CSV table of C-alpha atoms and ligand atoms in Angstrom, one decimal:
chain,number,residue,atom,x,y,z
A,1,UNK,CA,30.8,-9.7,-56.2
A,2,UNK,CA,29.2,-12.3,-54.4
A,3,UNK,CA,25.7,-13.6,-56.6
A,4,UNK,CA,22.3,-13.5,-54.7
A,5,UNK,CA,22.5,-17.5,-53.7
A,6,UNK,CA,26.0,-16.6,-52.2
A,7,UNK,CA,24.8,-13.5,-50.7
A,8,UNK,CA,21.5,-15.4,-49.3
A,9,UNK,CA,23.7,-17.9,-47.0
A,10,UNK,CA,25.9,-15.2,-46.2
A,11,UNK,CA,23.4,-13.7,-44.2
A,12,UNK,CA,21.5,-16.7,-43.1
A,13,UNK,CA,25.1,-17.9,-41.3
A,14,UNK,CA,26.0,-15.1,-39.9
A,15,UNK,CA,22.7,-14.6,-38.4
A,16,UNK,CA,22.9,-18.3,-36.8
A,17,UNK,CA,27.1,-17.6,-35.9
A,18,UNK,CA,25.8,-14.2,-33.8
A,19,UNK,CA,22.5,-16.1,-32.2
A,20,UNK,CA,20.5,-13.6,-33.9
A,21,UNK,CA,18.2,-16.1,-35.8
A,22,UNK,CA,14.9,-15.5,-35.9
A,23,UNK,CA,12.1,-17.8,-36.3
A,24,UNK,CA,8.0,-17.6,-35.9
A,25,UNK,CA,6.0,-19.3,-34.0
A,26,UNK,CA,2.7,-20.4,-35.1
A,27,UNK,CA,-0.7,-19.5,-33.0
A,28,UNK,CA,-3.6,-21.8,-32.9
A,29,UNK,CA,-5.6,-20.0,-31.0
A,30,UNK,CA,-7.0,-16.1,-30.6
A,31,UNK,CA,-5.0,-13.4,-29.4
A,32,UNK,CA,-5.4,-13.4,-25.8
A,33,UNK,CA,-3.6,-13.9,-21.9
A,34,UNK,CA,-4.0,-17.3,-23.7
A,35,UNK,CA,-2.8,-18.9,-27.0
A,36,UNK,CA,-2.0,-22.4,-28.0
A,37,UNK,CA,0.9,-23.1,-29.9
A,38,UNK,CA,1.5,-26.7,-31.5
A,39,UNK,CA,-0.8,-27.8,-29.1
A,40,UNK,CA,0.4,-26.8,-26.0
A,41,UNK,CA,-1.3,-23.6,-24.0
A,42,UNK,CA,0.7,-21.1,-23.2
A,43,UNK,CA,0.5,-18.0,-20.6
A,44,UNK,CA,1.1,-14.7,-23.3
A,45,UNK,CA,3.1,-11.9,-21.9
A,46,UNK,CA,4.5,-10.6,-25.1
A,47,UNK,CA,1.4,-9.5,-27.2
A,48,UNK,CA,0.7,-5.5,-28.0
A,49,UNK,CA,-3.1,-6.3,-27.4
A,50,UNK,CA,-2.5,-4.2,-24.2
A,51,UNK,CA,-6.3,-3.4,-23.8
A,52,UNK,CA,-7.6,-7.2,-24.0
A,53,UNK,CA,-9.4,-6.1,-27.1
A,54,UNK,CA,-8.1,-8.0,-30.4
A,55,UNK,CA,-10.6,-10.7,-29.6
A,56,UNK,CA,-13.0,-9.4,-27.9
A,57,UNK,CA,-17.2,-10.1,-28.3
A,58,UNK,CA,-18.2,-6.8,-29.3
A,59,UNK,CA,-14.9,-6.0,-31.8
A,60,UNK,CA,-15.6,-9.2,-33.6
A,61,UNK,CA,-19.3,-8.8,-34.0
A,62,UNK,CA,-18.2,-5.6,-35.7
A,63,UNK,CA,-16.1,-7.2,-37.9
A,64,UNK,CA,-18.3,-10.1,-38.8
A,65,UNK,CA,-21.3,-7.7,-39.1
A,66,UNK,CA,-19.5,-4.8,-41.6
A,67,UNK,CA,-18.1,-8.2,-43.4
A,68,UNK,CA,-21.5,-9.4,-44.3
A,69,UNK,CA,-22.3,-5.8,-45.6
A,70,UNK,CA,-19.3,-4.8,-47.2
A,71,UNK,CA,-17.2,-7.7,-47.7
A,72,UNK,CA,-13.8,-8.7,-47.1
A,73,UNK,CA,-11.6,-6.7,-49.6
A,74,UNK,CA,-11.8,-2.8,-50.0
A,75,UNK,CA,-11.5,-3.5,-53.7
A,76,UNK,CA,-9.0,0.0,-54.7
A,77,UNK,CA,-6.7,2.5,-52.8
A,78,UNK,CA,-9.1,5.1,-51.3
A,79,UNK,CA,-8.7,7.6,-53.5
A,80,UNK,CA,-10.2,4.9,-56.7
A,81,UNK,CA,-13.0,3.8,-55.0
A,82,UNK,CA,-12.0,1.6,-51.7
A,83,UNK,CA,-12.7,4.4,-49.3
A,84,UNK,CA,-16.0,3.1,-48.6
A,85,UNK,CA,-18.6,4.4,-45.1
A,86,UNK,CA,-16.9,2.6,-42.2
A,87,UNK,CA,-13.8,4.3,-42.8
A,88,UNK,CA,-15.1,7.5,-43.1
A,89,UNK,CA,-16.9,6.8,-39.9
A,90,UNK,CA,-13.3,6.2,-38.2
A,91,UNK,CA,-11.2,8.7,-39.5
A,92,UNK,CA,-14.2,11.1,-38.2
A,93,UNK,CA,-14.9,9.4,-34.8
A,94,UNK,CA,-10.8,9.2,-34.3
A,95,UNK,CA,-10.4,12.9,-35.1
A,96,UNK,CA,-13.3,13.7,-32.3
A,97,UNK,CA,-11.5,11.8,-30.3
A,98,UNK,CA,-8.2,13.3,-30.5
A,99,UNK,CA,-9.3,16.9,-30.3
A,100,UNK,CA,-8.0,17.4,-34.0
A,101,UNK,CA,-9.9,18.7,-37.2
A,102,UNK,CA,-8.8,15.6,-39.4
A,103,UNK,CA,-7.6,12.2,-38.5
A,104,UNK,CA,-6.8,9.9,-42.4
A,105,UNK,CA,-6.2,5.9,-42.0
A,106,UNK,CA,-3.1,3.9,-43.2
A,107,UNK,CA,-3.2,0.7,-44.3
A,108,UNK,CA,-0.1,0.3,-41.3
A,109,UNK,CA,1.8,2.0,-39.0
A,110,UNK,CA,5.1,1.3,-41.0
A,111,UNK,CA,2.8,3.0,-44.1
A,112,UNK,CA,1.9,6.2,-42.1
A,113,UNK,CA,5.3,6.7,-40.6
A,114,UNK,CA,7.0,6.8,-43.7
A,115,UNK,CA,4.9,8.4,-46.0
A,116,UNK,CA,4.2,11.2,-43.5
A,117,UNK,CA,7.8,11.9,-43.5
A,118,UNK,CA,8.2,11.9,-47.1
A,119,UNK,CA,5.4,14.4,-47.7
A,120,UNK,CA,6.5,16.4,-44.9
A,121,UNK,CA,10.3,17.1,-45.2
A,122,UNK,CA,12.3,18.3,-48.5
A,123,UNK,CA,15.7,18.6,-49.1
A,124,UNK,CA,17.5,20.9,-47.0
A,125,UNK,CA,15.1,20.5,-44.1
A,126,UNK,CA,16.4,19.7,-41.2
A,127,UNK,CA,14.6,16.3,-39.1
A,128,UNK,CA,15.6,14.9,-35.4
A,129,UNK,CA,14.7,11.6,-34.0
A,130,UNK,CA,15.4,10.0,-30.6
A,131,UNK,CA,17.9,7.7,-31.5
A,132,UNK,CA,15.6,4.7,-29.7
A,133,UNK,CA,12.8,6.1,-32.3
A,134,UNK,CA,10.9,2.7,-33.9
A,135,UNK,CA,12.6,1.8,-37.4
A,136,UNK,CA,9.8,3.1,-39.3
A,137,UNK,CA,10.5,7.0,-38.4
A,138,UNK,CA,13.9,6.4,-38.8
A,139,UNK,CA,13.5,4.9,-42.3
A,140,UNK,CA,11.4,7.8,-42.7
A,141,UNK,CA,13.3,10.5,-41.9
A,142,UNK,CA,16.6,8.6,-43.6
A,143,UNK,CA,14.8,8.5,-46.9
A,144,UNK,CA,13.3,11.3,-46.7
A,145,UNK,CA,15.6,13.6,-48.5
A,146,UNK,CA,16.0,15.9,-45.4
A,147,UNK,CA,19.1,16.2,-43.6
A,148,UNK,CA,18.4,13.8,-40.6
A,149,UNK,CA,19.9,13.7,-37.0
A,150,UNK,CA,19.8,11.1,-33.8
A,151,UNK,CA,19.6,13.2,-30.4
A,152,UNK,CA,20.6,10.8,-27.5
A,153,UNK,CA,17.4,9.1,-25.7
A,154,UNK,CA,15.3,11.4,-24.1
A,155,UNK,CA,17.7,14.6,-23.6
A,156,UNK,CA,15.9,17.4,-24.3
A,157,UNK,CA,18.6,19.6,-23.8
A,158,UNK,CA,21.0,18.1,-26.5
A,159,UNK,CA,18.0,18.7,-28.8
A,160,UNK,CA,18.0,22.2,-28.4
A,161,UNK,CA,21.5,22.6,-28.9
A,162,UNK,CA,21.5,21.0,-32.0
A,163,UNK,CA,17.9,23.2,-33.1
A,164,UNK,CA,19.5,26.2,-31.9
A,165,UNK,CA,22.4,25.3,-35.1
A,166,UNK,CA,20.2,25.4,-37.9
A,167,UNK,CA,18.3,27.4,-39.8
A,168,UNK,CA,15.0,26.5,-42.1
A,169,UNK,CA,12.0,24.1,-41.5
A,170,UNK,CA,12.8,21.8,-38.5
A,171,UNK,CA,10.5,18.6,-37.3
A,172,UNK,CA,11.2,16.6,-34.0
A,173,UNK,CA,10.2,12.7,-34.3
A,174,UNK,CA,9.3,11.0,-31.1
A,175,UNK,CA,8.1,8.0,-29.9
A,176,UNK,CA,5.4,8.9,-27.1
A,177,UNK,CA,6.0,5.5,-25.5
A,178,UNK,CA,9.2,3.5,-26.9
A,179,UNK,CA,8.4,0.3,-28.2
A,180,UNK,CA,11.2,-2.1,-26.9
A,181,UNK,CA,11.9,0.2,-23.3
A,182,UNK,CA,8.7,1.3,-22.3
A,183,UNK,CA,9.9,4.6,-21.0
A,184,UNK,CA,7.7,7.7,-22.0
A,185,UNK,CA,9.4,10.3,-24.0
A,186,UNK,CA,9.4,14.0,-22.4
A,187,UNK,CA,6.8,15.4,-24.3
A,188,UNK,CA,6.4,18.5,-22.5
A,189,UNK,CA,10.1,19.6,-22.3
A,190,UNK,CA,10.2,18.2,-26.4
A,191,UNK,CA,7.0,20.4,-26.9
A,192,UNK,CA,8.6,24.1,-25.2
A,193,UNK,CA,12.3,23.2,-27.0
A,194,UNK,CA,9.7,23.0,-30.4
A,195,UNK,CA,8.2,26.0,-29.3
A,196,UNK,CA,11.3,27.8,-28.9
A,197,UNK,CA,13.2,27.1,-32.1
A,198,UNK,CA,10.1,27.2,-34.4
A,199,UNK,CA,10.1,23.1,-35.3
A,200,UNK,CA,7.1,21.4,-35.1
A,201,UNK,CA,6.9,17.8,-33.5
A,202,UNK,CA,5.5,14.4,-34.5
A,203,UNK,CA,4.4,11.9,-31.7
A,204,UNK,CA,4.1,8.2,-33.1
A,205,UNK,CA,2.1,6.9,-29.8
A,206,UNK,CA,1.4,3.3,-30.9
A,207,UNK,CA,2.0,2.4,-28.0
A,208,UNK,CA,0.3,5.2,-25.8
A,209,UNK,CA,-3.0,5.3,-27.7
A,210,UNK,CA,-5.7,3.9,-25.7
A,211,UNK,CA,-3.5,3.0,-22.8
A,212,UNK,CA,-2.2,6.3,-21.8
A,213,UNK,CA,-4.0,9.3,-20.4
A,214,UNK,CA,-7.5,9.6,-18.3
A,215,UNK,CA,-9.6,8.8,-21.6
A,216,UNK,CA,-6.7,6.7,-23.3
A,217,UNK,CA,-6.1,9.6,-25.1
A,218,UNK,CA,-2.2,8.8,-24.9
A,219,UNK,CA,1.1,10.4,-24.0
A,220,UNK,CA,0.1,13.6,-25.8
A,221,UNK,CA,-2.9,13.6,-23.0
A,222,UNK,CA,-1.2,12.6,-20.4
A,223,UNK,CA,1.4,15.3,-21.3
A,224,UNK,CA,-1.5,17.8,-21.4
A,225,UNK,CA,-0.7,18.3,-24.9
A,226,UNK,CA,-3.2,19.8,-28.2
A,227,UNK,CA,-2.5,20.3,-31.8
A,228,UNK,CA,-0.5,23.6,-31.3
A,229,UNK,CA,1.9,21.6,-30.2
A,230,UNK,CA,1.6,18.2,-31.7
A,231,UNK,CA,0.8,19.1,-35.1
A,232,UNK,CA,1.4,15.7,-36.1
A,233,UNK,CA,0.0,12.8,-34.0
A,234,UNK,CA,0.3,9.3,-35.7
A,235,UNK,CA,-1.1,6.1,-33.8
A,236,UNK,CA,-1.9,2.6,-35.1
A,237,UNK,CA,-4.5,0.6,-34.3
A,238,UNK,CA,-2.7,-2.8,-34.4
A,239,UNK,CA,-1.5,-2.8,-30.8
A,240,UNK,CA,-4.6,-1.0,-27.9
A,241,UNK,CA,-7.7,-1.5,-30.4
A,242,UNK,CA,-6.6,-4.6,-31.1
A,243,UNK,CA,-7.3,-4.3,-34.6
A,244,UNK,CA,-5.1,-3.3,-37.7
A,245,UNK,CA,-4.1,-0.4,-39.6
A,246,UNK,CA,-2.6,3.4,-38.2
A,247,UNK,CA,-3.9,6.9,-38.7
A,248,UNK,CA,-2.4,10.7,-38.4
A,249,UNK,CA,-4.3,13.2,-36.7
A,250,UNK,CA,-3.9,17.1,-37.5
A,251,UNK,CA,-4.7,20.3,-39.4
A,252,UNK,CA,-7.2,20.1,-42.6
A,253,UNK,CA,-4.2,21.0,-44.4
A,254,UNK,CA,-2.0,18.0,-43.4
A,255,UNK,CA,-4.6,15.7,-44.2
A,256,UNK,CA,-5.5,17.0,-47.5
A,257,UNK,CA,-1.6,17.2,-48.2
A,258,UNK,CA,-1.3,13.6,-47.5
A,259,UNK,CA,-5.0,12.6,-49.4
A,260,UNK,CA,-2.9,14.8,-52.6
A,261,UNK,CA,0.5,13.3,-52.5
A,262,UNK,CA,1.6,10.6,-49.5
A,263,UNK,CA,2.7,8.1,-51.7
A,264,UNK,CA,2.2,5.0,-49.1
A,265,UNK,CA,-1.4,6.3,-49.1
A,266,UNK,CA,-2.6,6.8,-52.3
A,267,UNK,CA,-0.6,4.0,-53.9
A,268,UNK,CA,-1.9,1.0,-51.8
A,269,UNK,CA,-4.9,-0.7,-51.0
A,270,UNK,CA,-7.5,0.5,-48.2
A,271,UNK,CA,-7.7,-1.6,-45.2
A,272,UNK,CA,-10.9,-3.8,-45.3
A,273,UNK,CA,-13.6,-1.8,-44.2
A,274,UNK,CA,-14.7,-4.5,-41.6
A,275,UNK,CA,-11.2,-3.6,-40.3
A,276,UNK,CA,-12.1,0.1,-40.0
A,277,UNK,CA,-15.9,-1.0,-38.3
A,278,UNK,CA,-13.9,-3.5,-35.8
A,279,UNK,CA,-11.8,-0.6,-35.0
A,280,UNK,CA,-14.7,1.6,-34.5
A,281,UNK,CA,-16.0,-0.7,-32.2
A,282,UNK,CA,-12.1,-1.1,-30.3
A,283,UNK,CA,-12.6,2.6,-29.8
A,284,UNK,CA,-15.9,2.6,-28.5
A,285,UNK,CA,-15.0,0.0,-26.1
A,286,UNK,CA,-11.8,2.1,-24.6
A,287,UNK,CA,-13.8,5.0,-23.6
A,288,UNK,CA,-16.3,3.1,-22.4
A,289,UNK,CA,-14.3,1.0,-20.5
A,290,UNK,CA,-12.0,2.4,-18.3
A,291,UNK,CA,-11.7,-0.1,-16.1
A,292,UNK,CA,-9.4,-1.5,-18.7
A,293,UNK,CA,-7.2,1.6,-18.3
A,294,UNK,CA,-6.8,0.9,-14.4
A,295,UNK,CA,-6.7,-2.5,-14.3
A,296,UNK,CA,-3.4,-2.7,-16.7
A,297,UNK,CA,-2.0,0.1,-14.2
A,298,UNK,CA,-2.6,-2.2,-11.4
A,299,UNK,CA,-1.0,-5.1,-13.2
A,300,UNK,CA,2.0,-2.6,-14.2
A,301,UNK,CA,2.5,-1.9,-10.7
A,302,UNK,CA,2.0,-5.1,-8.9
A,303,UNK,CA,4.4,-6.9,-11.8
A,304,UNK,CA,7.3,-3.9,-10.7
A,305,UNK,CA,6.9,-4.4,-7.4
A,306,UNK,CA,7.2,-8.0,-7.7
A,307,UNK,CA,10.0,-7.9,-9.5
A,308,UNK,CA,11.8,-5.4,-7.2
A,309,UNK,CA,11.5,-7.8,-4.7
A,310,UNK,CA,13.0,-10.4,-6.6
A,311,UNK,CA,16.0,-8.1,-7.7
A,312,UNK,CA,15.3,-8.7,-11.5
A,313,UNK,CA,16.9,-6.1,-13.9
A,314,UNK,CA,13.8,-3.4,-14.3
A,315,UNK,CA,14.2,-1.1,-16.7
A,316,UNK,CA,12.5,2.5,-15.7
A,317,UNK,CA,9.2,1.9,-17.7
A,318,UNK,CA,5.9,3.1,-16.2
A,319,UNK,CA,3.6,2.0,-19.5
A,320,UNK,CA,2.6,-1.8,-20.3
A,321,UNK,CA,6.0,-2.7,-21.7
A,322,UNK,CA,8.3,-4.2,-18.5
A,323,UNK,CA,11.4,-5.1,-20.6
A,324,UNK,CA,14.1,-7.4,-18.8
A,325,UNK,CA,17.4,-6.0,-19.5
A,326,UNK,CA,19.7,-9.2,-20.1
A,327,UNK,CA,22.7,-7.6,-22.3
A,328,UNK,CA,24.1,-10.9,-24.1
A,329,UNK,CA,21.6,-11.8,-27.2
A,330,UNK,CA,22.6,-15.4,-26.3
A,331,UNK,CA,21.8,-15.0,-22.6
A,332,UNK,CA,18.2,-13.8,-23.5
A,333,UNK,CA,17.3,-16.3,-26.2
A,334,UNK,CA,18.3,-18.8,-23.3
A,335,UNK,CA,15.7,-17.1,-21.0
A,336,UNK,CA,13.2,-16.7,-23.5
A,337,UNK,CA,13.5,-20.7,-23.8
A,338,UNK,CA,13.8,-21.6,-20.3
A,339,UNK,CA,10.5,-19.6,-19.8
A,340,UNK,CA,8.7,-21.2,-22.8
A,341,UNK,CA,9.7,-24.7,-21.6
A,342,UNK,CA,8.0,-23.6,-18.3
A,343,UNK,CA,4.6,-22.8,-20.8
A,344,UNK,CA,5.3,-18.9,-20.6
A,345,UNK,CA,5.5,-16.7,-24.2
A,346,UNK,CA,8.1,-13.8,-23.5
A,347,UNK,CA,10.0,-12.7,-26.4
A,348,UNK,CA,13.9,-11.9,-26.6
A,349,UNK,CA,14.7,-8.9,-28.1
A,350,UNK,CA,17.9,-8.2,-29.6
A,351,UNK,CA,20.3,-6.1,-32.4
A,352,UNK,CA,19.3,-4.7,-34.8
A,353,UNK,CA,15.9,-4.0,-32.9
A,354,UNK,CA,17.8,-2.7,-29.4
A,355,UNK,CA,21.2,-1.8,-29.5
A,356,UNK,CA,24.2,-4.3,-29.2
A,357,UNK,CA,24.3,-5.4,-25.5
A,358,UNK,CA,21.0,-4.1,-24.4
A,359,UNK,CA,19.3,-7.7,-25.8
A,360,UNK,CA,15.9,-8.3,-23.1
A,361,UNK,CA,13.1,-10.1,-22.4
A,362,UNK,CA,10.1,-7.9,-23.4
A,363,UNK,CA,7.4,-7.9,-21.1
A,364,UNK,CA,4.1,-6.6,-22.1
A,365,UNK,CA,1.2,-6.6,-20.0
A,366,UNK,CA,-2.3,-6.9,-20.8
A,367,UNK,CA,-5.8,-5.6,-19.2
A,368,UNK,CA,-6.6,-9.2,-20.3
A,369,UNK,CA,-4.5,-11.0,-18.0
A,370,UNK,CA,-5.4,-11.2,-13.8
A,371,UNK,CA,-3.2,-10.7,-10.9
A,372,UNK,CA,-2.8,-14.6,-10.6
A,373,UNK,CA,-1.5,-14.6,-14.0
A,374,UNK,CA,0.8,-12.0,-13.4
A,375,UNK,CA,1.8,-13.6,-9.9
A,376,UNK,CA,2.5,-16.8,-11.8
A,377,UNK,CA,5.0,-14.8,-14.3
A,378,UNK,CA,7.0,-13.7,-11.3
A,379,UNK,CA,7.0,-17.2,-9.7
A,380,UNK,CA,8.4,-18.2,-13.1
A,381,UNK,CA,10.6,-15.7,-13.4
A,382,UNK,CA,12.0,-16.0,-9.3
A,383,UNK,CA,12.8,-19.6,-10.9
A,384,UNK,CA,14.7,-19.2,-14.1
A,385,UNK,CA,16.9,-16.1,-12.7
A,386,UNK,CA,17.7,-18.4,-9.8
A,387,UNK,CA,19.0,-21.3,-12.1
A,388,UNK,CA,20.8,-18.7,-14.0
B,401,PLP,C1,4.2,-1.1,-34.2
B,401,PLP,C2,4.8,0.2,-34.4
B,401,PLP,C3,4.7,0.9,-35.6
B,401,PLP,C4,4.3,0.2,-36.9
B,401,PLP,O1,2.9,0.0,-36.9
B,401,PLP,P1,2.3,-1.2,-37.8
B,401,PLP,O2,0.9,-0.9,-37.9
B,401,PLP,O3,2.6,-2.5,-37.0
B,401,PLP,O4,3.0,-1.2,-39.1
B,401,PLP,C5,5.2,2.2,-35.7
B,401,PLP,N1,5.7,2.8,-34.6
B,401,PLP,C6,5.8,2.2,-33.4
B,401,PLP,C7,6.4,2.9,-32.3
B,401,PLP,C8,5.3,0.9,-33.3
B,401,PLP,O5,5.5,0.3,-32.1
């Protein structure tokens, strides 16, 4: 048995050995197209602030203005006495806004993922998950008690078969918009393959909310999809609102199952409530703003094209995430590098997130950023794939 210490630089080696080593770097600046780091400016292209909103005027006057009335910490869990106006005032305007009875906050995304699942399911239920699902639903729905498959990426069809071979309480996990692909998940097809085998089907849209849909409504809008066939819609508000924290939208009864017994919600703290009042504001701002909405698609679309042209390796991704699929981990950390030398920020992804030879540069796009910025990624990019 090897003791912690020995177990410690077991892990650290082999991390460095494989080129999987991770390390942070450290803004100095605001969120934004952007962001000095150790002094040097860089152009951001790997940020989930995909609405330009984490810093903006209006989200931070929020922030500051519920600060000076409520102050910084929430003080308890919400069910003590940290639940305090703002975040009632959120979980009401986000329930409006999602065409659901009921929306409740999370302190995080990872939070509301997990502890959904582990209210939900029981033992002897049966729970599915895309097998590119984030790492919080699948922590979820491994810990959760219930017997847990993977369905290959996207195929509704090997879903049903393997609803069609069980019997009891069946839920369906999806990622509306998958975090390190960008593809969209086939929400409708997921939805009549629910409908047909009596499961019901949870949509984690963090990265949909706000960006997808005519009102940013998200995948389950753009999908033309309600509650009777969502039943469970969970979104955070870290990546479009540019804030922090996650909610679940749904029934009265799912919300007051969770306020009753979701462990990652009554056991932690609430989110500062000048969180919840910036977030408020966030939301505000996306429905008023549209432009936001069709300036990203522009960028989306002029950054594809582009890239076409150039014959970089596209992955099929219509959302704000343009990943650059570069199969060696050691091959992308070398972009990633190359491009950061040249004073752009584009992060290489690779195992455990993605699967072993599928390591990338992830893109993301921003309403923030401008067509010059985005013309000067692809000039940078022509450049390091040609000296590759
Ligand atoms: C970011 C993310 C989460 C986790 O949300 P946090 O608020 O960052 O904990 C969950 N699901 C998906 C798909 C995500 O991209």
């Amino acid at each position: 048995m090897a003791s912690f210490p020995e177990r410690l630089a077991t892990v650290l080696d082999r991390r460095r050995e494989d080129g999987l080593y991770r390390q942070r770097i450290t803004l100095e600046s605001a969120q934004g197209p952007l962001v000095r780091v150790a002094g040097r400016q860089y152009l951001n292209f790997c940020s989930n602030d995909y609405l330009g909103l984490a810093a903006h005027p209006r989200v931070v006057a929020a922030f500051r203005q519920a600060a000076a009335s409520y102050g910084v910490g929430s003080g308890a869990s919400h069910l003590v006495c940290g639940h305090s106006a703002p975040h009632r005032e959120l979980e009401e305007a986000l329930a409006a806004f999602t065409g659901r009875p009921r929306a409740l906050l999370f302190s995080s995304g990872y939070a509301a993922n997990t502890g959904v699942l582990a209210s939900l399911l029981r033992a002897g239920d049966h729970v599915f998950e895309d097998r590119l699902n984030h790492a919080s639903l699948l922590d979820g729905g491994l810990h959760s008690g219930a017997r847990f498959q993977r369905f290959p990426h996207g195929d509704v069809a090997a879903l049903r078969g393997r609803l069609a071979a069980v019997d009891g309480p069946k839920l369906v996990v999806v990622d509306g918009v998958f975090s390190m692909d960008g593809d969209t998940a086939p929400l409708a097809g997921l939805a009549a393959a629910c409908a047909d085998h009596d499961a019901w089907l949870m949509v984690d849209d963090a990265h949909g909310f706000g960006v997808m849909g005519e009102r940013g409504g998200g995948s389950t809008e753009a999908a033309g999809l309600a509650m009777a066939e969502v039943p469970v819609l969970m979104a955070t508000l870290g990546k479009a609102l540019g804030t922090a924290g996650a909610f679940i939208a749904g029934s009265e009864a799912l919300i007051e199952a969770l306020i009753q017994q979701c462990r990652t919600y009554v056991y932690t703290t609430a989110l500062p409530p000048a969180v919840a009042a910036a977030s408020l504001a966030s939301l505000q701002l996306l429905q008023e703003e549209g432009w936001r909405r069709e300036h990203l698609a522009g960028l989306v679309g002029r950054f594809r094209e582009g890239a076409e042209q150039l014959g970089l390796p596209l992955m099929d991704s219509a959302s704000a995430i343009q990943p650059l699929q570069l199969g060696d981990a050691a091959r992308a950390v070398s972009f990633s590098e190359r491009l950061r030398r040249r004073g752009l920020l584009i992060g290489a992804i690779r195992p455990p997130t993605v699967p072993a030879g599928t390591s990338r540069l992830r893109i993301t796009l921003s309403a923030a950023h401008t067509q010059e910025q985005v013309d000067q990624l692809l000039e940078q990019l022509a450049a390091c794939f040609a000296g590759s």
